[in-house]
PDB file of C-alpha atoms in Angstrom:
ATOM      1  CA  ASP A   1      -7.168   8.835 -11.282  1.00  0.00           C
ATOM      2  CA  ILE A   2      -4.394  10.644 -10.392  1.00  0.00           C
ATOM      3  CA  GLN A   3      -1.338   9.496 -11.819  1.00  0.00           C
ATOM      4  CA  MET A   4       1.916   9.249  -9.803  1.00  0.00           C
ATOM      5  CA  THR A   5       5.560   9.093 -11.086  1.00  0.00           C
ATOM      6  CA  GLN A   6       8.593   8.630  -9.677  1.00  0.00           C
ATOM      7  CA  SER A   7      11.497   9.297 -10.554  1.00  0.00           C
ATOM      8  CA  PRO A   8      14.187   8.360 -10.415  1.00  0.00           C
ATOM      9  CA  SER A   9      13.311   4.680 -11.465  1.00  0.00           C
ATOM     10  CA  SER A  10      16.297   2.910  -9.876  1.00  0.00           C
ATOM     11  CA  LEU A  11      19.422   4.105  -8.068  1.00  0.00           C
ATOM     12  CA  SER A  12      22.729   3.110  -6.860  1.00  0.00           C
ATOM     13  CA  ALA A  13      24.107   4.092  -3.626  1.00  0.00           C
ATOM     14  CA  SER A  14      26.744   3.399  -0.647  1.00  0.00           C
ATOM     15  CA  VAL A  15      26.187   3.306   2.770  1.00  0.00           C
ATOM     16  CA  GLY A  16      26.825   6.828   3.786  1.00  0.00           C
ATOM     17  CA  ASP A  17      25.198   8.951   1.652  1.00  0.00           C
ATOM     18  CA  THR A  18      22.013  10.430   1.012  1.00  0.00           C
ATOM     19  CA  VAL A  19      19.247  10.195  -2.013  1.00  0.00           C
ATOM     20  CA  THR A  20      16.903  11.849  -2.405  1.00  0.00           C
ATOM     21  CA  ILE A  21      13.438   9.603  -5.026  1.00  0.00           C
ATOM     22  CA  THR A  22      10.602  12.663  -6.316  1.00  0.00           C
ATOM     23  CA  CYS A  23       7.527  11.826  -6.744  1.00  0.00           C
ATOM     24  CA  ARG A  24       5.216  13.782  -9.321  1.00  0.00           C
ATOM     25  CA  ALA A  25       1.217  13.582  -9.568  1.00  0.00           C
ATOM     26  CA  SER A  26      -0.403  14.614 -12.194  1.00  0.00           C
ATOM     27  CA  GLN A  27      -3.103  17.039  -9.973  1.00  0.00           C
ATOM     28  CA  SER A  28      -2.031  19.135  -7.065  1.00  0.00           C
ATOM     29  CA  VAL A  29      -2.795  16.363  -4.089  1.00  0.00           C
ATOM     30  CA  ASN A  30      -2.285  19.009  -1.320  1.00  0.00           C
ATOM     31  CA  THR A  31       0.268  17.589   1.553  1.00  0.00           C
ATOM     32  CA  TYR A  32      -1.383  13.874   0.956  1.00  0.00           C
ATOM     33  CA  VAL A  33       0.942  11.919  -0.301  1.00  0.00           C
ATOM     34  CA  ASN A  34       2.338   8.252   1.460  1.00  0.00           C
ATOM     35  CA  TRP A  35       5.711   7.009   1.541  1.00  0.00           C
ATOM     36  CA  TYR A  36       6.234   2.965   2.111  1.00  0.00           C
ATOM     37  CA  GLN A  37       9.387   0.748   2.248  1.00  0.00           C
ATOM     38  CA  GLN A  38       9.493  -2.360   0.819  1.00  0.00           C
ATOM     39  CA  LYS A  39      11.583  -5.357   0.956  1.00  0.00           C
ATOM     40  CA  PRO A  40      11.256  -8.175  -1.442  1.00  0.00           C
ATOM     41  CA  GLY A  41       8.572 -11.129  -0.361  1.00  0.00           C
ATOM     42  CA  LYS A  42       7.398  -8.436   2.488  1.00  0.00           C
ATOM     43  CA  ALA A  43       4.777  -5.934   2.729  1.00  0.00           C
ATOM     44  CA  PRO A  44       5.212  -2.634   2.162  1.00  0.00           C
ATOM     45  CA  LYS A  45       6.160  -0.152   5.597  1.00  0.00           C
ATOM     46  CA  LEU A  46       4.542   3.103   5.636  1.00  0.00           C
ATOM     47  CA  LEU A  47       7.440   5.080   6.600  1.00  0.00           C
ATOM     48  CA  VAL A  48       5.821   9.518   6.018  1.00  0.00           C
ATOM     49  CA  HIS A  49       2.186  10.475   5.714  1.00  0.00           C
ATOM     50  CA  THR A  50       0.483  13.997   4.739  1.00  0.00           C
ATOM     51  CA  SER A  51       4.635  14.459   3.195  1.00  0.00           C
ATOM     52  CA  SER A  52       6.082  15.418   6.235  1.00  0.00           C
ATOM     53  CA  ILE A  53       5.179  13.441   8.727  1.00  0.00           C
ATOM     54  CA  LEU A  54       7.316  10.577  10.316  1.00  0.00           C
ATOM     55  CA  HIS A  55       5.468   7.506  11.787  1.00  0.00           C
ATOM     56  CA  ASP A  56       5.987   5.694  14.774  1.00  0.00           C
ATOM     57  CA  GLY A  57       9.686   4.082  14.969  1.00  0.00           C
ATOM     58  CA  VAL A  58      10.793   5.173  11.265  1.00  0.00           C
ATOM     59  CA  PRO A  59      14.563   6.052  11.597  1.00  0.00           C
ATOM     60  CA  SER A  60      15.163  10.135  11.943  1.00  0.00           C
ATOM     61  CA  ARG A  61      17.272   9.948   8.638  1.00  0.00           C
ATOM     62  CA  PHE A  62      14.230   9.896   6.733  1.00  0.00           C
ATOM     63  CA  SER A  63      12.451  12.826   5.467  1.00  0.00           C
ATOM     64  CA  GLY A  64       9.418  13.518   3.221  1.00  0.00           C
ATOM     65  CA  ASP A  65       8.700  16.877   1.780  1.00  0.00           C
ATOM     66  CA  GLY A  66       6.250  18.738  -0.908  1.00  0.00           C
ATOM     67  CA  ILE A  67       2.903  19.874  -1.609  1.00  0.00           C
ATOM     68  CA  ARG A  68       0.823  20.183  -4.324  1.00  0.00           C
ATOM     69  CA  THR A  69       2.328  18.041  -6.798  1.00  0.00           C
ATOM     70  CA  GLU A  70       5.939  17.984  -6.035  1.00  0.00           C
ATOM     71  CA  PHE A  71       7.481  15.682  -3.561  1.00  0.00           C
ATOM     72  CA  THR A  72      10.462  13.886  -2.068  1.00  0.00           C
ATOM     73  CA  LEU A  73      11.442  11.357  -0.077  1.00  0.00           C
ATOM     74  CA  THR A  74      14.959  12.142   1.281  1.00  0.00           C
ATOM     75  CA  ILE A  75      17.131   9.774   3.406  1.00  0.00           C
ATOM     76  CA  ASN A  76      20.439  10.466   4.946  1.00  0.00           C
ATOM     77  CA  SER A  77      23.170   8.230   6.174  1.00  0.00           C
ATOM     78  CA  LEU A  78      22.136   5.477   3.993  1.00  0.00           C
ATOM     79  CA  GLN A  79      22.118   2.436   6.384  1.00  0.00           C
ATOM     80  CA  PRO A  80      22.604  -1.352   4.671  1.00  0.00           C
ATOM     81  CA  GLU A  81      19.096  -1.854   6.165  1.00  0.00           C
ATOM     82  CA  ASP A  82      17.458   1.261   3.574  1.00  0.00           C
ATOM     83  CA  PHE A  83      18.272  -0.820   0.612  1.00  0.00           C
ATOM     84  CA  ALA A  84      14.812  -1.629  -0.472  1.00  0.00           C
ATOM     85  CA  THR A  85      11.807  -0.501  -2.840  1.00  0.00           C
ATOM     86  CA  TYR A  86      10.282   2.800  -2.009  1.00  0.00           C
ATOM     87  CA  TYR A  87       7.135   4.177  -3.423  1.00  0.00           C
ATOM     88  CA  CYS A  88       4.443   7.002  -3.013  1.00  0.00           C
ATOM     89  CA  GLN A  89       1.520   7.369  -2.820  1.00  0.00           C
ATOM     90  CA  GLN A  90      -1.400   9.744  -3.077  1.00  0.00           C
ATOM     91  CA  THR A  91      -4.748   9.147  -0.894  1.00  0.00           C
ATOM     92  CA  TYR A  92      -6.793  12.692  -2.391  1.00  0.00           C
ATOM     93  CA  SER A  93      -8.645  11.112  -4.022  1.00  0.00           C
ATOM     94  CA  SER A  94      -8.760   7.448  -5.205  1.00  0.00           C
ATOM     95  CA  PRO A  95      -5.503   6.323  -4.028  1.00  0.00           C
ATOM     96  CA  THR A  96      -2.569   5.423  -6.356  1.00  0.00           C
ATOM     97  CA  PHE A  97       0.969   4.652  -5.972  1.00  0.00           C
ATOM     98  CA  GLY A  98       4.127   5.753  -7.980  1.00  0.00           C
ATOM     99  CA  GLN A  99       5.590   2.470 -10.054  1.00  0.00           C
ATOM    100  CA  GLY A 100       8.637   2.352  -7.128  1.00  0.00           C
ATOM    101  CA  SER A 101      12.346   3.627  -6.629  1.00  0.00           C
ATOM    102  CA  LYS A 102      14.234   1.094  -6.186  1.00  0.00           C
ATOM    103  CA  LEU A 103      17.629   1.877  -4.864  1.00  0.00           C
ATOM    104  CA  GLU A 104      20.602  -0.624  -4.616  1.00  0.00           C
ATOM    105  CA  ILE A 105      24.047  -0.664  -3.089  1.00  0.00           C
ATOM    106  CA  LYS A 106      27.012   0.325  -5.224  1.00  0.00           C
TER     107      LYS A 106
ATOM    108  CA  GLN B   1      -1.781  -2.540  18.398  1.00  0.00           C
ATOM    109  CA  VAL B   2      -3.937  -3.429  15.281  1.00  0.00           C
ATOM    110  CA  GLN B   3      -2.185  -6.379  13.110  1.00  0.00           C
ATOM    111  CA  LEU B   4      -3.640  -8.447   9.839  1.00  0.00           C
ATOM    112  CA  GLN B   5      -3.058 -11.493   9.004  1.00  0.00           C
ATOM    113  CA  GLN B   6      -3.943 -12.851   5.276  1.00  0.00           C
ATOM    114  CA  TRP B   7      -4.319 -16.687   4.485  1.00  0.00           C
ATOM    115  CA  GLY B   8      -6.172 -17.929   1.926  1.00  0.00           C
ATOM    116  CA  VAL B   9      -5.484 -20.578  -1.402  1.00  0.00           C
ATOM    117  CA  GLY B  10      -2.906 -19.723  -3.171  1.00  0.00           C
ATOM    118  CA  LEU B  11      -3.078 -21.540  -6.366  1.00  0.00           C
ATOM    119  CA  LEU B  12      -6.208 -21.642  -8.788  1.00  0.00           C
ATOM    120  CA  LYS B  13      -6.773 -22.579 -12.397  1.00  0.00           C
ATOM    121  CA  PRO B  14      -8.931 -20.280 -14.814  1.00  0.00           C
ATOM    122  CA  SER B  15     -12.071 -19.291 -13.602  1.00  0.00           C
ATOM    123  CA  GLU B  16     -11.717 -20.733 -10.344  1.00  0.00           C
ATOM    124  CA  THR B  17     -12.470 -18.011  -7.801  1.00  0.00           C
ATOM    125  CA  LEU B  18     -10.233 -16.450  -5.350  1.00  0.00           C
ATOM    126  CA  SER B  19     -10.915 -16.111  -1.973  1.00  0.00           C
ATOM    127  CA  LEU B  20      -8.928 -14.490   0.248  1.00  0.00           C
ATOM    128  CA  THR B  21      -9.020 -13.523   3.968  1.00  0.00           C
ATOM    129  CA  CYS B  22      -7.775 -10.452   6.321  1.00  0.00           C
ATOM    130  CA  GLU B  23      -7.395 -11.502  10.443  1.00  0.00           C
ATOM    131  CA  VAL B  24      -7.437  -8.202  12.387  1.00  0.00           C
ATOM    132  CA  SER B  25      -6.977  -7.585  16.003  1.00  0.00           C
ATOM    133  CA  GLY B  26      -6.645  -4.426  18.215  1.00  0.00           C
ATOM    134  CA  VAL B  27      -9.501  -2.807  15.850  1.00  0.00           C
ATOM    135  CA  SER B  28     -12.852  -3.533  15.122  1.00  0.00           C
ATOM    136  CA  VAL B  29     -13.632  -4.566  11.272  1.00  0.00           C
ATOM    137  CA  SER B  30     -16.815  -2.161  11.271  1.00  0.00           C
ATOM    138  CA  THR B  31     -15.285   0.810  11.991  1.00  0.00           C
ATOM    139  CA  SER B  32     -12.863   1.032  10.038  1.00  0.00           C
ATOM    140  CA  GLN B  33     -11.144   1.109   5.684  1.00  0.00           C
ATOM    141  CA  TRP B  34     -10.532  -1.767   4.030  1.00  0.00           C
ATOM    142  CA  ARG B  35      -8.336  -1.879   1.273  1.00  0.00           C
ATOM    143  CA  TRP B  36      -6.895  -4.529  -1.086  1.00  0.00           C
ATOM    144  CA  ILE B  37      -4.251  -4.131  -2.730  1.00  0.00           C
ATOM    145  CA  ARG B  38      -2.221  -6.890  -5.865  1.00  0.00           C
ATOM    146  CA  GLN B  39       0.630  -6.531  -6.889  1.00  0.00           C
ATOM    147  CA  ALA B  40       2.347  -8.525  -9.980  1.00  0.00           C
ATOM    148  CA  PRO B  41       5.224 -10.481 -10.690  1.00  0.00           C
ATOM    149  CA  GLY B  42       8.235  -8.023 -10.904  1.00  0.00           C
ATOM    150  CA  LYS B  43       5.675  -5.289 -10.533  1.00  0.00           C
ATOM    151  CA  GLY B  44       4.586  -2.031  -8.308  1.00  0.00           C
ATOM    152  CA  LEU B  45       1.531  -1.383  -5.949  1.00  0.00           C
ATOM    153  CA  GLU B  46      -2.218  -1.932  -7.418  1.00  0.00           C
ATOM    154  CA  LEU B  47      -5.119  -0.736  -5.259  1.00  0.00           C
ATOM    155  CA  ILE B  48      -7.812  -2.754  -6.370  1.00  0.00           C
ATOM    156  CA  GLY B  49     -10.397  -2.721  -3.416  1.00  0.00           C
ATOM    157  CA  GLU B  50     -12.048  -0.411  -0.914  1.00  0.00           C
ATOM    158  CA  PHE B  51     -14.852  -1.294   1.680  1.00  0.00           C
ATOM    159  CA  SER B  52     -15.959  -0.346   4.863  1.00  0.00           C
ATOM    160  CA  GLU B  53     -19.145  -0.921   6.261  1.00  0.00           C
ATOM    161  CA  ASN B  54     -20.473   2.231   6.185  1.00  0.00           C
ATOM    162  CA  ALA B  55     -19.470   3.605   2.778  1.00  0.00           C
ATOM    163  CA  GLY B  56     -19.629   0.288   0.788  1.00  0.00           C
ATOM    164  CA  SER B  57     -17.622  -1.009  -1.856  1.00  0.00           C
ATOM    165  CA  ASP B  58     -15.661   0.341  -4.772  1.00  0.00           C
ATOM    166  CA  SER B  59     -12.825  -1.892  -6.803  1.00  0.00           C
ATOM    167  CA  ASP B  60     -11.379  -1.328  -9.525  1.00  0.00           C
ATOM    168  CA  ALA B  61     -12.212  -0.959 -13.180  1.00  0.00           C
ATOM    169  CA  SER B  62     -10.881  -3.230 -14.633  1.00  0.00           C
ATOM    170  CA  LEU B  63     -11.849  -5.965 -12.677  1.00  0.00           C
ATOM    171  CA  MET B  64     -15.373  -5.261 -14.273  1.00  0.00           C
ATOM    172  CA  ASN B  65     -17.491  -6.795 -10.743  1.00  0.00           C
ATOM    173  CA  ARG B  66     -15.647  -9.786 -10.329  1.00  0.00           C
ATOM    174  CA  LEU B  67     -14.477  -8.791  -7.265  1.00  0.00           C
ATOM    175  CA  THR B  68     -16.247  -8.688  -3.747  1.00  0.00           C
ATOM    176  CA  MET B  69     -15.513  -7.177  -0.316  1.00  0.00           C
ATOM    177  CA  SER B  70     -16.646  -8.045   3.231  1.00  0.00           C
ATOM    178  CA  VAL B  71     -16.129  -8.042   6.567  1.00  0.00           C
ATOM    179  CA  ASP B  72     -17.500 -10.586   9.314  1.00  0.00           C
ATOM    180  CA  THR B  73     -18.284  -8.651  12.165  1.00  0.00           C
ATOM    181  CA  THR B  74     -18.459 -11.763  14.458  1.00  0.00           C
ATOM    182  CA  LYS B  75     -14.852 -13.030  13.388  1.00  0.00           C
ATOM    183  CA  ASN B  76     -13.826  -9.862  12.867  1.00  0.00           C
ATOM    184  CA  GLN B  77     -11.999 -10.772   9.439  1.00  0.00           C
ATOM    185  CA  VAL B  78     -11.943  -8.770   6.312  1.00  0.00           C
ATOM    186  CA  SER B  79     -12.712 -10.863   2.727  1.00  0.00           C
ATOM    187  CA  LEU B  80     -11.890 -10.644  -0.657  1.00  0.00           C
ATOM    188  CA  ARG B  81     -13.343 -12.606  -3.350  1.00  0.00           C
ATOM    189  CA  LEU B  82     -12.618 -12.582  -6.697  1.00  0.00           C
ATOM    190  CA  THR B  83     -14.204 -14.992  -9.299  1.00  0.00           C
ATOM    191  CA  SER B  84     -13.218 -15.726 -12.865  1.00  0.00           C
ATOM    192  CA  VAL B  85      -9.832 -15.799 -12.272  1.00  0.00           C
ATOM    193  CA  THR B  86      -7.301 -16.122 -15.008  1.00  0.00           C
ATOM    194  CA  ALA B  87      -3.321 -15.402 -15.728  1.00  0.00           C
ATOM    195  CA  ALA B  88      -3.233 -12.059 -14.989  1.00  0.00           C
ATOM    196  CA  ASP B  89      -4.827 -11.953 -11.372  1.00  0.00           C
ATOM    197  CA  THR B  90      -0.808 -14.114 -10.722  1.00  0.00           C
ATOM    198  CA  GLY B  91      -0.302 -11.615  -7.722  1.00  0.00           C
ATOM    199  CA  VAL B  92       0.292 -10.933  -4.182  1.00  0.00           C
ATOM    200  CA  TYR B  93      -2.484 -10.192  -2.824  1.00  0.00           C
ATOM    201  CA  PHE B  94      -2.181  -7.436   0.541  1.00  0.00           C
ATOM    202  CA  CYS B  95      -4.799  -6.235   2.917  1.00  0.00           C
ATOM    203  CA  ALA B  96      -4.139  -3.029   4.314  1.00  0.00           C
ATOM    204  CA  ARG B  97      -6.490  -0.816   7.075  1.00  0.00           C
ATOM    205  CA  GLN B  98      -6.533   2.920   5.547  1.00  0.00           C
ATOM    206  CA  THR B  99      -6.682   6.315   8.493  1.00  0.00           C
ATOM    207  CA  SER B 100      -6.591   9.081   9.065  1.00  0.00           C
ATOM    208  CA  CYS B 101      -5.669   9.588  12.787  1.00  0.00           C
ATOM    209  CA  ARG B 102      -2.485   8.576  14.785  1.00  0.00           C
ATOM    210  CA  GLY B 103      -1.260   9.923  18.193  1.00  0.00           C
ATOM    211  CA  GLY B 104      -4.396  12.259  18.572  1.00  0.00           C
ATOM    212  CA  SER B 105      -4.265  14.078  15.942  1.00  0.00           C
ATOM    213  CA  CYS B 106      -6.119  13.133  12.899  1.00  0.00           C
ATOM    214  CA  TYR B 107      -5.876  14.436   9.430  1.00  0.00           C
ATOM    215  CA  SER B 108      -8.332  15.027   5.709  1.00  0.00           C
ATOM    216  CA  TYR B 109      -7.094  11.790   4.124  1.00  0.00           C
ATOM    217  CA  GLY B 110      -4.806   8.648   5.186  1.00  0.00           C
ATOM    218  CA  TRP B 111      -2.156   6.679   4.373  1.00  0.00           C
ATOM    219  CA  PHE B 112      -2.298   2.679   5.034  1.00  0.00           C
ATOM    220  CA  ASP B 113      -1.065   0.757   8.068  1.00  0.00           C
ATOM    221  CA  PRO B 114      -0.763  -1.718   8.617  1.00  0.00           C
ATOM    222  CA  TRP B 115      -0.668  -4.374   5.558  1.00  0.00           C
ATOM    223  CA  GLY B 116      -0.970  -7.708   6.469  1.00  0.00           C
ATOM    224  CA  GLN B 117       1.676 -10.081   5.393  1.00  0.00           C
ATOM    225  CA  GLY B 118       0.779 -10.660   1.420  1.00  0.00           C
ATOM    226  CA  THR B 119      -1.024 -13.777   0.309  1.00  0.00           C
ATOM    227  CA  PRO B 120       0.979 -14.921  -3.228  1.00  0.00           C
ATOM    228  CA  VAL B 121      -1.515 -15.695  -5.568  1.00  0.00           C
ATOM    229  CA  ILE B 122      -0.846 -18.287  -8.951  1.00  0.00           C
ATOM    230  CA  VAL B 123      -3.635 -18.656 -11.444  1.00  0.00           C
ATOM    231  CA  SER B 124      -2.317 -21.891 -13.744  1.00  0.00           C
ATOM    232  CA  SER B 125      -3.758 -24.659 -15.084  1.00  0.00           C
TER     233      SER B 125
END
């Protein structure tokens, strides 16, 4: 299985900040990485697919980038509703998820 | 718009069988790929099974042939059955559709969207 390693596992930030979460794949996955947001007690929601394509209805302050083994999710101008846990996922082979990055309010 | 609605019994004793159903609207269950994901308490997301009518099923090796997935085309539902549950099977179970097309554009590999709302499952004696 392809391992996905996210960093940091947790981070704190303030409303208005910009944060970046990194995801590294154990082998090349081309651009087939997706990002999800999960809030407590809720199902994950798709934010970005195929590394950088914003899903319908996702605010433009979210952006994804990367290729092969290095991927990032950046959130500009954090809003209160952005505090959640974020997961990367590769679907290049049997899908696997990163361990999650919990974004908390500072 | 594709929507998934889950239901199933959430409290089980060890050795019992977990049965979950995901009712699908907006797309035929026959033409899509379905995924089951488990999230242990306080943990991350784990893909435990994949199913489609044309490709069959595949499940995580750790489940050791306890997992069965199927679709009911008459009811447009996707189902999961996990036998001989233990406390290690406790968690929230999600169904999801894997798709690789959106807005007329298709890609080689896909993403999970939408997800069901999740079913909490507790296995306890």
